[in-house]
mmCIF file of C-alpha atoms in Angstrom:
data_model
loop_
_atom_site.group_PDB
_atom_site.id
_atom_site.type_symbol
_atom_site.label_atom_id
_atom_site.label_comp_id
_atom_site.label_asym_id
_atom_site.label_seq_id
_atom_site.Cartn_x
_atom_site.Cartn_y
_atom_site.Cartn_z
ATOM 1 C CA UNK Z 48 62.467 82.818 48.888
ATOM 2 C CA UNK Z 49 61.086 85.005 45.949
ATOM 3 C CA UNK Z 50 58.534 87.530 47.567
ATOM 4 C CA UNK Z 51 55.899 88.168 45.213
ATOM 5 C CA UNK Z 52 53.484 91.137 44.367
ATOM 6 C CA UNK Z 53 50.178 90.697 42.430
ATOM 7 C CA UNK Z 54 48.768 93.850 40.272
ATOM 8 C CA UNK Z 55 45.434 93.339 39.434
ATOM 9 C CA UNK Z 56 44.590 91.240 42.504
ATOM 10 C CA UNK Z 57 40.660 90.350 41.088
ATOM 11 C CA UNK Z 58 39.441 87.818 38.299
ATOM 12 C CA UNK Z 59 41.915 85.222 37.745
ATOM 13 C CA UNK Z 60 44.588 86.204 40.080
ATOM 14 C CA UNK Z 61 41.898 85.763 43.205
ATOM 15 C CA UNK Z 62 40.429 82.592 41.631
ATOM 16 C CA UNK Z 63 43.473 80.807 40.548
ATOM 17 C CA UNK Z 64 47.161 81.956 41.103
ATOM 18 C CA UNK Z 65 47.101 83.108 44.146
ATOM 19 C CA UNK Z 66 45.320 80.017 45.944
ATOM 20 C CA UNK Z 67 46.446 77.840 43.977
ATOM 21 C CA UNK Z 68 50.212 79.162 42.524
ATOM 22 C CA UNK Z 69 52.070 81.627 45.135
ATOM 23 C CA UNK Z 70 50.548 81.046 48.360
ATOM 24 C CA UNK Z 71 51.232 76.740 46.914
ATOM 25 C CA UNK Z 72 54.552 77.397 45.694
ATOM 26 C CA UNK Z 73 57.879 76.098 47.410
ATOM 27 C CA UNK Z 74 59.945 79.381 48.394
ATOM 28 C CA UNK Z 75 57.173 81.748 47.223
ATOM 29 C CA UNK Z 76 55.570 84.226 49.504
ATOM 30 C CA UNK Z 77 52.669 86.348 48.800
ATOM 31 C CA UNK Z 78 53.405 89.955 50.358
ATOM 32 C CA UNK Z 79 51.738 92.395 48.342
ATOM 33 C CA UNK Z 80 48.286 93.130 46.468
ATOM 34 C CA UNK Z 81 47.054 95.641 44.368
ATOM 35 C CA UNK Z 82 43.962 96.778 42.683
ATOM 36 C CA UNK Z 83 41.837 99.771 41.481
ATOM 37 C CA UNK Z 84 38.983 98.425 43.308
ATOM 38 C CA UNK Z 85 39.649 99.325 46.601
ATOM 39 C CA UNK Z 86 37.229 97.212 48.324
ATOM 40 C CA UNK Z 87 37.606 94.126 46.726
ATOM 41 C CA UNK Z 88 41.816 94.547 47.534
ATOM 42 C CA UNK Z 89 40.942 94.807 50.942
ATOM 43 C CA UNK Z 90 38.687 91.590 50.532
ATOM 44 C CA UNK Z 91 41.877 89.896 48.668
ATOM 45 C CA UNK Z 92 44.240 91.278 51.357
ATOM 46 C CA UNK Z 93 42.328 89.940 54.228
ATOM 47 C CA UNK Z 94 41.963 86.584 52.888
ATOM 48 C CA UNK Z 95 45.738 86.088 52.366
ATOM 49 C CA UNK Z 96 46.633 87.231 55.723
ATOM 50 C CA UNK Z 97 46.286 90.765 55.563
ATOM 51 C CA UNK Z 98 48.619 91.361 53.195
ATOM 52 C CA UNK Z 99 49.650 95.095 52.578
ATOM 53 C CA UNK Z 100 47.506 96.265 49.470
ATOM 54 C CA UNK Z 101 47.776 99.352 47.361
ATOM 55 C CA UNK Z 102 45.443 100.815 44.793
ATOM 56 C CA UNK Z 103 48.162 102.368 42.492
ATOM 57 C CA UNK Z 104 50.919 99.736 40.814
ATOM 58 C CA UNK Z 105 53.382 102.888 41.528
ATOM 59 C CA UNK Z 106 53.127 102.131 45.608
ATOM 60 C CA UNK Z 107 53.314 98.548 45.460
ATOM 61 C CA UNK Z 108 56.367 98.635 43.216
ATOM 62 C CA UNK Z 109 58.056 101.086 45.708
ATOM 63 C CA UNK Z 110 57.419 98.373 48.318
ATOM 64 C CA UNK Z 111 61.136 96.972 48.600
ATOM 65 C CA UNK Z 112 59.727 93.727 49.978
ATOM 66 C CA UNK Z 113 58.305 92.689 46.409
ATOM 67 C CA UNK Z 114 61.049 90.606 44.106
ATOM 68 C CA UNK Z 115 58.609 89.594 41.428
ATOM 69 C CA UNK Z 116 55.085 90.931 40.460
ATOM 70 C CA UNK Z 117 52.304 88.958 38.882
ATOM 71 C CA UNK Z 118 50.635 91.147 36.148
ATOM 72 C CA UNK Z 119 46.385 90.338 35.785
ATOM 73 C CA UNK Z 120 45.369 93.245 35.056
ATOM 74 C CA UNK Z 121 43.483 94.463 31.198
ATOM 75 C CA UNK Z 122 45.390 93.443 28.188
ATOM 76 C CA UNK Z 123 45.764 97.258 27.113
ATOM 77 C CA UNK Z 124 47.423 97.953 30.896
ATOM 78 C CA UNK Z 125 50.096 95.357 29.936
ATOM 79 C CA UNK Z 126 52.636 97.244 28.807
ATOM 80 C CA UNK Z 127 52.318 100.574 30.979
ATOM 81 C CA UNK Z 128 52.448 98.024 34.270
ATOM 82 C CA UNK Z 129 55.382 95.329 33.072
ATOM 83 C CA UNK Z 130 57.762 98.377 31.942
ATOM 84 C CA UNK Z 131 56.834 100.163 35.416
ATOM 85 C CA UNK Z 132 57.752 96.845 37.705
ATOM 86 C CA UNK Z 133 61.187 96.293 35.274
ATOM 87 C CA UNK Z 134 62.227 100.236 35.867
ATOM 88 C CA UNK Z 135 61.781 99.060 39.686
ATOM 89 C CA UNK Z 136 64.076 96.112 39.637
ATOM 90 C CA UNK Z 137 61.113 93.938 39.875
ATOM 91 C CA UNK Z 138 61.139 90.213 37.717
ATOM 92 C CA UNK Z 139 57.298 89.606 35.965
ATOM 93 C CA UNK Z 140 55.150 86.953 35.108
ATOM 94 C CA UNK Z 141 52.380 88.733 33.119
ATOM 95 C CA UNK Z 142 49.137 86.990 32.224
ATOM 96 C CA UNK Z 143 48.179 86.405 28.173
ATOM 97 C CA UNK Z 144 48.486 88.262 25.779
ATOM 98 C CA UNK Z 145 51.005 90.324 26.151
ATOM 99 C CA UNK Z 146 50.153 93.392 24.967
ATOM 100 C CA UNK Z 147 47.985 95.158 22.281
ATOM 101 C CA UNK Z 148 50.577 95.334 19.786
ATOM 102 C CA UNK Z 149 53.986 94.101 18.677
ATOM 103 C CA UNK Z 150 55.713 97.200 19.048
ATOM 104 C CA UNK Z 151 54.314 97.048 23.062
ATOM 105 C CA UNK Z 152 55.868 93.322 23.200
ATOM 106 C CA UNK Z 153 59.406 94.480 22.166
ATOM 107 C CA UNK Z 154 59.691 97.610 24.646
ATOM 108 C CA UNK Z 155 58.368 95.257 27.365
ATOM 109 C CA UNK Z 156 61.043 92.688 26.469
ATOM 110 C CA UNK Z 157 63.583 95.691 26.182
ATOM 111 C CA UNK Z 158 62.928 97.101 29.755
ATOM 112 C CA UNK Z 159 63.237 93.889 31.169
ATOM 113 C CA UNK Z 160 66.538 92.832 29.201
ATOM 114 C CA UNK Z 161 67.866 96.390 30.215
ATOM 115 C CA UNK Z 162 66.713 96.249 33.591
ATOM 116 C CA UNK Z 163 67.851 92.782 34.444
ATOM 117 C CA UNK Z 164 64.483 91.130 35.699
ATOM 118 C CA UNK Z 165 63.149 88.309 34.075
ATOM 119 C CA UNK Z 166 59.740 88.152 32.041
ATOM 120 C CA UNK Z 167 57.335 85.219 31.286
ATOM 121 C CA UNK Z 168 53.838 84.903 30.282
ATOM 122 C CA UNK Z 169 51.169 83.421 32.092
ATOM 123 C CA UNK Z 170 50.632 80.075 29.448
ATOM 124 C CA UNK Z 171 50.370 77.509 32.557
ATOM 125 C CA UNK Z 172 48.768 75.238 30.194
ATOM 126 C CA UNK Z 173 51.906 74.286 29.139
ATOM 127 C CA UNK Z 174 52.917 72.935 32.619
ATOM 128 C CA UNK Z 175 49.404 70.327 32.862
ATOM 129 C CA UNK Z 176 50.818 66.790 33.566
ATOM 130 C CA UNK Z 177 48.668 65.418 30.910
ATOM 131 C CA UNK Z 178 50.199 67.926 28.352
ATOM 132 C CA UNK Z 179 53.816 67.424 29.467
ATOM 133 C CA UNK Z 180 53.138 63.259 28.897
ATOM 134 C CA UNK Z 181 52.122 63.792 25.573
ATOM 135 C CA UNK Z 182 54.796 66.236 24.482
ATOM 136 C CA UNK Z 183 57.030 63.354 25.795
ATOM 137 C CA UNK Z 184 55.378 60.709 23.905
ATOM 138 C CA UNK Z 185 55.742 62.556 20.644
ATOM 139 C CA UNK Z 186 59.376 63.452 21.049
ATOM 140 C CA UNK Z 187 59.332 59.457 21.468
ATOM 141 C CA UNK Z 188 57.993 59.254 18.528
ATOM 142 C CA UNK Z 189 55.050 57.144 19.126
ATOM 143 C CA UNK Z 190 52.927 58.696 17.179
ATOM 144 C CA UNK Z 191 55.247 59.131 13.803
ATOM 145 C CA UNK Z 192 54.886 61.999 12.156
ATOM 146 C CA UNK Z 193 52.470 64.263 13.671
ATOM 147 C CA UNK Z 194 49.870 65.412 10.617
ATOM 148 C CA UNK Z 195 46.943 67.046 12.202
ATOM 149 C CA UNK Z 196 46.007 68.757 15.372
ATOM 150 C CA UNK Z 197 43.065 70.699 16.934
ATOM 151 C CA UNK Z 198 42.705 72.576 20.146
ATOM 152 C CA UNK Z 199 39.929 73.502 21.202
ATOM 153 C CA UNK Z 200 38.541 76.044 23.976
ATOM 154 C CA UNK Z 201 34.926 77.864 24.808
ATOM 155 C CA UNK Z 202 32.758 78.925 27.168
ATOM 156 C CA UNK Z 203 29.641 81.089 27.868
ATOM 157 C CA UNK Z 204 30.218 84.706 28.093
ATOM 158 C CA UNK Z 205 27.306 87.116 27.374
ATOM 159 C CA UNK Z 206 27.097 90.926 27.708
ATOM 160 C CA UNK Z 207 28.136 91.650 31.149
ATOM 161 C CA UNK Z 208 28.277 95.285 31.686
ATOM 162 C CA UNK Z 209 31.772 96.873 32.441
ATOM 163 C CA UNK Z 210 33.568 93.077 30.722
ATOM 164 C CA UNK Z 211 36.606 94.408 29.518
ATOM 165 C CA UNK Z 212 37.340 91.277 27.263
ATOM 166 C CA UNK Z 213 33.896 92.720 25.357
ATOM 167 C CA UNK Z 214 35.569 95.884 24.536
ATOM 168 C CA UNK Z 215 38.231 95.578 21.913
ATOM 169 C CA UNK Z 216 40.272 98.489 23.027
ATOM 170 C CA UNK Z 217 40.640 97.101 26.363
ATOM 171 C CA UNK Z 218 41.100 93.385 25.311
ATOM 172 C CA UNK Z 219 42.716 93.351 21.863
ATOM 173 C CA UNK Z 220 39.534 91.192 20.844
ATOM 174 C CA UNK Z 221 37.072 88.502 21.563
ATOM 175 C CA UNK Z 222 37.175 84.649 22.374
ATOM 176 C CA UNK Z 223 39.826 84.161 19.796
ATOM 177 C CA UNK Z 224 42.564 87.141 21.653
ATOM 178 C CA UNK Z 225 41.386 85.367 25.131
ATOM 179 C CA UNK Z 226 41.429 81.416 24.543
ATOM 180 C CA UNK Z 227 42.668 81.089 21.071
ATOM 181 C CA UNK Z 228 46.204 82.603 22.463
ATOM 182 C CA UNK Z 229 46.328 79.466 24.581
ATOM 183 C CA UNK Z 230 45.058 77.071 21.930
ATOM 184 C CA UNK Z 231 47.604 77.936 19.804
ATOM 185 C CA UNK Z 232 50.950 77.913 22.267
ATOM 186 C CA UNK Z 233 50.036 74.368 22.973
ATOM 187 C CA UNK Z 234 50.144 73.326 19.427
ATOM 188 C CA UNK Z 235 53.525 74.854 19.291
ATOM 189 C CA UNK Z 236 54.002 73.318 22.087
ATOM 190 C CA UNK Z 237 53.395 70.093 20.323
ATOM 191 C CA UNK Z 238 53.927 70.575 16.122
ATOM 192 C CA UNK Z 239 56.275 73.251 16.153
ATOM 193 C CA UNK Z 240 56.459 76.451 14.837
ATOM 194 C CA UNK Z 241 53.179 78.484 12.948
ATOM 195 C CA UNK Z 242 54.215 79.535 9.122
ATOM 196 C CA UNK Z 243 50.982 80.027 7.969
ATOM 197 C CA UNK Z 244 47.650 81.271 9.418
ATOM 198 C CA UNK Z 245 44.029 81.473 7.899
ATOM 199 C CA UNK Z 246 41.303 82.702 10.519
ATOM 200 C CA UNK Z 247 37.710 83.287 10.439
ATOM 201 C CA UNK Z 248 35.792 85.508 13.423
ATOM 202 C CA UNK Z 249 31.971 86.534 13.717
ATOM 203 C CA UNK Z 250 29.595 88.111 16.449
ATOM 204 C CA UNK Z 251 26.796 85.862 15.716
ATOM 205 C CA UNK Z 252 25.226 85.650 19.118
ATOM 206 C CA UNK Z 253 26.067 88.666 21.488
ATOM 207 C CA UNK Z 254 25.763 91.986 20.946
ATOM 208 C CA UNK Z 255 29.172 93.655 21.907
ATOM 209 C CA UNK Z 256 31.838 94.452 19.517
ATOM 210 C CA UNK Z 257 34.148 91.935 20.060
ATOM 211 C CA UNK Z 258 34.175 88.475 18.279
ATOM 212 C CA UNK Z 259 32.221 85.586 20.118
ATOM 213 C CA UNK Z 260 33.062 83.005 17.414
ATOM 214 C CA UNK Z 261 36.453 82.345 15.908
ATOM 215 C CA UNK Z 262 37.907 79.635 13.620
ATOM 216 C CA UNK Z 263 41.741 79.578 12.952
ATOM 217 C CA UNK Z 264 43.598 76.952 10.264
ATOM 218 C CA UNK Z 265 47.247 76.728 10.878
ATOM 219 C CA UNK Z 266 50.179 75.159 8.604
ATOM 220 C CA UNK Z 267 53.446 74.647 10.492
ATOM 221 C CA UNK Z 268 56.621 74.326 9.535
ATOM 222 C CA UNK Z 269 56.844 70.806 9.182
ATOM 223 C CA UNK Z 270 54.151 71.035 6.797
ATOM 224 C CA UNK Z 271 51.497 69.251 9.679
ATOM 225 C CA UNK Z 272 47.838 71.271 9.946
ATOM 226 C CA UNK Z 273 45.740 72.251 12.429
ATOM 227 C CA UNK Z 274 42.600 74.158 13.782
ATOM 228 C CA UNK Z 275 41.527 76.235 16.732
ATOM 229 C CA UNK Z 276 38.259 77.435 17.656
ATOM 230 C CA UNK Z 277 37.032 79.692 20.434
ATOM 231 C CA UNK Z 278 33.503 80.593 21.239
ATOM 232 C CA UNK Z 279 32.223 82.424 23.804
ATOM 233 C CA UNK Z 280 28.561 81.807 22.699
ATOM 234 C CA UNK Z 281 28.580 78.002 23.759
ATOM 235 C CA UNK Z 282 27.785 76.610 27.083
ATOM 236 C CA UNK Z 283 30.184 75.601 29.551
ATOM 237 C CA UNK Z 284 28.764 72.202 30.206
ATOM 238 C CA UNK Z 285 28.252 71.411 25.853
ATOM 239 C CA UNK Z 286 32.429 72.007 25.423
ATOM 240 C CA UNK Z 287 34.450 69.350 26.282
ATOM 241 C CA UNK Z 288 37.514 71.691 25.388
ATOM 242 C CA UNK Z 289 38.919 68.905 23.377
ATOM 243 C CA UNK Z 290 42.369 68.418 22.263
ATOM 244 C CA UNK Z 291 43.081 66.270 19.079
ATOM 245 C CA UNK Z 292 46.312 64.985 17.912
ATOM 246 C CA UNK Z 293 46.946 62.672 15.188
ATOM 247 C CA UNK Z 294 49.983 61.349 13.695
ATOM 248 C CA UNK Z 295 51.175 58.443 11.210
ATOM 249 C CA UNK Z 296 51.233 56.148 14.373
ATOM 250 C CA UNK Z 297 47.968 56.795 15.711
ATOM 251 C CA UNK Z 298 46.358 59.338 17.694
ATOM 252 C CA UNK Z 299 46.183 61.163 21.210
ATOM 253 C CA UNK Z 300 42.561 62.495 22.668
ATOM 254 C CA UNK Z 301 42.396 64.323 25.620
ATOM 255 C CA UNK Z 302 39.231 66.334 27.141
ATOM 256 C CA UNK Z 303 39.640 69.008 29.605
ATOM 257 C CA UNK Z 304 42.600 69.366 29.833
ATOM 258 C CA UNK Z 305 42.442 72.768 28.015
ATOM 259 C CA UNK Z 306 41.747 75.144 30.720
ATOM 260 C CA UNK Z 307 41.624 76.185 34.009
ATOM 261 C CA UNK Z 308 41.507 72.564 35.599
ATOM 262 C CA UNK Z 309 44.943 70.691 36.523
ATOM 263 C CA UNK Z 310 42.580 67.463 35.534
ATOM 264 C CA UNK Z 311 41.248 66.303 32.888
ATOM 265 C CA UNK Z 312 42.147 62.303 30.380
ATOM 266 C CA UNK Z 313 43.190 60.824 27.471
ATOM 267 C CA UNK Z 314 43.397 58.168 25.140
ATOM 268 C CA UNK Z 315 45.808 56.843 23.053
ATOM 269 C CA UNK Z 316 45.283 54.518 20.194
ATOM 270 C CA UNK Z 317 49.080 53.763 18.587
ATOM 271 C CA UNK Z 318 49.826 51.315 15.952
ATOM 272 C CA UNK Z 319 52.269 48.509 17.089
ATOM 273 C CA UNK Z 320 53.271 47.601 13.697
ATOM 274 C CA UNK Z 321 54.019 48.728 9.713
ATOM 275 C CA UNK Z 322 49.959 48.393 7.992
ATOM 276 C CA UNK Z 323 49.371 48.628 4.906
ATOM 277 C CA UNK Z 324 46.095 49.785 3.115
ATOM 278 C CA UNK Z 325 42.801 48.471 4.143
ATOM 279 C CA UNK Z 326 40.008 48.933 1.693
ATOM 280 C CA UNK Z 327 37.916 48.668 4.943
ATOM 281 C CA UNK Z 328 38.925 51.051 7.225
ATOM 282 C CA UNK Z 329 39.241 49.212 10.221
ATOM 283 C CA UNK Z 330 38.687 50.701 13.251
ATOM 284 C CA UNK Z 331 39.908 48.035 15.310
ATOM 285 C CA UNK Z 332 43.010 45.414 15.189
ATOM 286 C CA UNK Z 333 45.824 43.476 16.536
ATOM 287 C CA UNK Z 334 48.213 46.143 15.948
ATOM 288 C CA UNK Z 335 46.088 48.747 17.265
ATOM 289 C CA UNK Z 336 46.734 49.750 20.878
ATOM 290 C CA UNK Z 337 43.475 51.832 23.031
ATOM 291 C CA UNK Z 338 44.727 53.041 26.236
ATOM 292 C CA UNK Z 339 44.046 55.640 28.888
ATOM 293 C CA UNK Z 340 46.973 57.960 29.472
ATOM 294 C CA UNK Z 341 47.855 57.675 33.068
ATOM 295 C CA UNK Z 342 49.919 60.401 34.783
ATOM 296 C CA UNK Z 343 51.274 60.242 38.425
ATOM 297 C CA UNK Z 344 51.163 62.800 39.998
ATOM 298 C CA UNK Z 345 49.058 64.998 38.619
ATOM 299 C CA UNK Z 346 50.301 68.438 39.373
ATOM 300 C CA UNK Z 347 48.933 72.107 39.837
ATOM 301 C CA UNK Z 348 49.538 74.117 36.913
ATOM 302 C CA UNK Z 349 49.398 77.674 38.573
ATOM 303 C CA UNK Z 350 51.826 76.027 41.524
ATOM 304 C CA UNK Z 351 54.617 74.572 38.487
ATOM 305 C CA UNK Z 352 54.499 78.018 36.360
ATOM 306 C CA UNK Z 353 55.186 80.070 39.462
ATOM 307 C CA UNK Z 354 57.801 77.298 40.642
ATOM 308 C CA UNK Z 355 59.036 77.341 37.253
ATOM 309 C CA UNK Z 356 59.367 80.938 36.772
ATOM 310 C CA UNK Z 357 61.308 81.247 40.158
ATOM 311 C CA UNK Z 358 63.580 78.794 39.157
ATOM 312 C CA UNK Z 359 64.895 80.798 36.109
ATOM 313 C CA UNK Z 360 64.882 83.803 38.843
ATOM 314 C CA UNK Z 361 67.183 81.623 40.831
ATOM 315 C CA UNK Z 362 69.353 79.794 37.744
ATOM 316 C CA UNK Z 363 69.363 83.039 35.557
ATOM 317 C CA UNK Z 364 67.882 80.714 32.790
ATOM 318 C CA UNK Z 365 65.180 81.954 30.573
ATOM 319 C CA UNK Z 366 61.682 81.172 31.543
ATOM 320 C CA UNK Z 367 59.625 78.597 29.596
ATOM 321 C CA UNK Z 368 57.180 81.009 28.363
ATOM 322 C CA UNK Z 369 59.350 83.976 27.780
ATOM 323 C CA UNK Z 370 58.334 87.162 26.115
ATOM 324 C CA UNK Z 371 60.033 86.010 23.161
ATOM 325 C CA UNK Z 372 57.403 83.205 22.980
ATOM 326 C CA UNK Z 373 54.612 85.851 23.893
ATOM 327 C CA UNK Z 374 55.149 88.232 21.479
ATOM 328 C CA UNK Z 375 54.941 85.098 18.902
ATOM 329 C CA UNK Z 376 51.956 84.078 20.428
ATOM 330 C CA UNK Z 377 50.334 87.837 19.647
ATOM 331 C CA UNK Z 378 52.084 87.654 15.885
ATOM 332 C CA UNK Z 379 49.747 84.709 15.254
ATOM 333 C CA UNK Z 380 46.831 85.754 17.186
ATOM 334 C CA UNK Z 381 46.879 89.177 14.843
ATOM 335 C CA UNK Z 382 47.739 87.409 11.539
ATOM 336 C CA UNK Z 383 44.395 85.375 12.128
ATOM 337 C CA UNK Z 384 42.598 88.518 12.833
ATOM 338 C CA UNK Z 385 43.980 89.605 9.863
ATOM 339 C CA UNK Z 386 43.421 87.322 7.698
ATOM 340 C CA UNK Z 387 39.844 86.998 8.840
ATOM 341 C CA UNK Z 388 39.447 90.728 7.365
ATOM 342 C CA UNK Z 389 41.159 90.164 4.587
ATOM 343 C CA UNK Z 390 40.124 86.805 3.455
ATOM 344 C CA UNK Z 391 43.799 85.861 2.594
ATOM 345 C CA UNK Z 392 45.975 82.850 4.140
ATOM 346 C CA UNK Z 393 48.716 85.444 6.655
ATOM 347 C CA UNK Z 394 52.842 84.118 6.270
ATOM 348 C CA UNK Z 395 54.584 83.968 9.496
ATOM 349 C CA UNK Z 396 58.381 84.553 9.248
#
């Protein structure tokens, strides 16, 4: 049983891992909250069976009943709060992205190599069934040599008045340091490692000084491209979040499953056979295979990372999304910021 501690019990944590990750998780148990907001940890608390709750990180992390902590709290707290829980002896799952700057990532890592306590970052897309079936079908290799990808993720997010995501010293940036991180860990996920990173970022409909539109181009390693783009200045309902994979065999479409949701399809049209070139561009043919992913069962992505991140607790194995892979994640995310100031492709070694 790995007793677990949330700082920053609001936002996400209240609408998503909790219900649906610790309190869901085989051998977790939810023992601890903590927030600044003292009335809406006592709301949290009650709902989870009057959990203890704590509106200083310092008390919960003396509470000798917490193993692990889940970190939701402002991107510019990161580092203060996951250094604090690894000087207590306490493992973390911290929510994206990691910190404000590299140098943060590194002493975070350090702590928690020094201390003994395992780290991981909260990229749950990564666990989504449909995800998981299509990283399986390209290490198949059904869809030959993967060429081109796009991921994309949006929503509506106007001025709202104490947002710390608006405020780039709280947040690290806009819509592309909030759902471009995720974007691009799933096309790592799937085309390997980023060497190259163009970005382009705008406020061209809301009035705080963050970014609400952002545009990234990546080159990986293998030579493959692909794009990501985040806006917060489109509606909810418009976005169908899409994510587009093409390869020399064909292609993979999925819709929703970028996000929040555990649902979400996709389609697969593979080539059967060797083609060769057709002046007219058939869409259709006997070699050409259209079929809807199916995936059984479909599983919670909040409940698999917690279950995965207590099972490298429990193995001493190093979580999926480890700070190593974090701190990556941020390297990118900043090169595209970057490079969107600059106007000048970023290298990433």
């Amino acid at each position: 049983m790995i007793r677990w501690g949330v700082i920053g019990a609001g936002g996400i944590a209240d609408r998503r891992t909790i219900p649906e990750g610790i309190t869901k998780a085989s051998g977790a148990k939810l023992v601890a909250v903590m927030d600044v907001n003292e009335a809406r940890v006592r709301e949290v608390s009650r709902k989870y069976g009057d959990v203890p709750y704590y509106t200083k990180e310092e008390d919960l992390l003396k509470n000798p009943e917490v193993d692990a902590v889940y970190i939701a709290t402002p991107t510019h707290l990161h580092h203060k709060h996951v250094t604090a829980a690894a000087e207590a002896g306490k493992h973390v799952l911290c929510e994206k992205p990691m910190a404000m700057t590299l140098s943060e990532c590194e002493q975070m890592i350090e702590a928690c190599e020094r201390n003994k306590v395992k780290l991981a970052l909260g990229f749950m897309m990564r666990f989504h069934s449909y995800h998981k079936k299509i990283k399986e079908m390209i290490d198949q290799g059904m869809m030959g040599q993967l060429v081109l990808g796009r991921a994309q993720l949006t929503c509506w997010y106007p001025p709202i008045p104490g947002a710390w995501r608006q405020v780039p010293e709280l947040g690290g940036g806009g819509s592309l340091a909030d759902m471009g991180s995720h974007c691009i860990d799933l096309l790592e996920m799937f085309m390997g490692n980023v060497v190259e990173v163009s970005g382009f970022t705008g406020t061209i409909t809301h009035g705080y000084p963050v970014e609400d539109s952002a545009l990234v181009m990546l080159k990986f390693e293998s030579g493959a491209h692909a794009v990501v783009d985040n806006n917060f200045n489109i509606p909810d309902a418009a976005s169908r979040n899409v994510l587009e994979l093409y390869g020399t065999k064909g292609s993979i479409i999925a819709e929703g499953t970028i996000g929040q949701s555990s649902e979400g399809r996709a389609i697969a049209r593979l080539e059967t056979a060797e083609k060769g070139y057709e002046a007219a561009q058939k869409r259709t043919g006997e070699t050409l295979v259209e079929e809807e992913i199916k995936v059984e069962p479909v599983v919670n992505i909040y409940k698999a990372q917690i279950e995965q991140f207590m099972k490298s607790i429990e193995e001493d194995s190093v979580p999926l999304n480890s700070g190593e892979r974090g701190m990556r994640n941020l390297k990118i995310v900043q090169a595209a910021y970057e490079s969107a100031r600059t106007g000048r492709k970023i290298r990433i070694d």
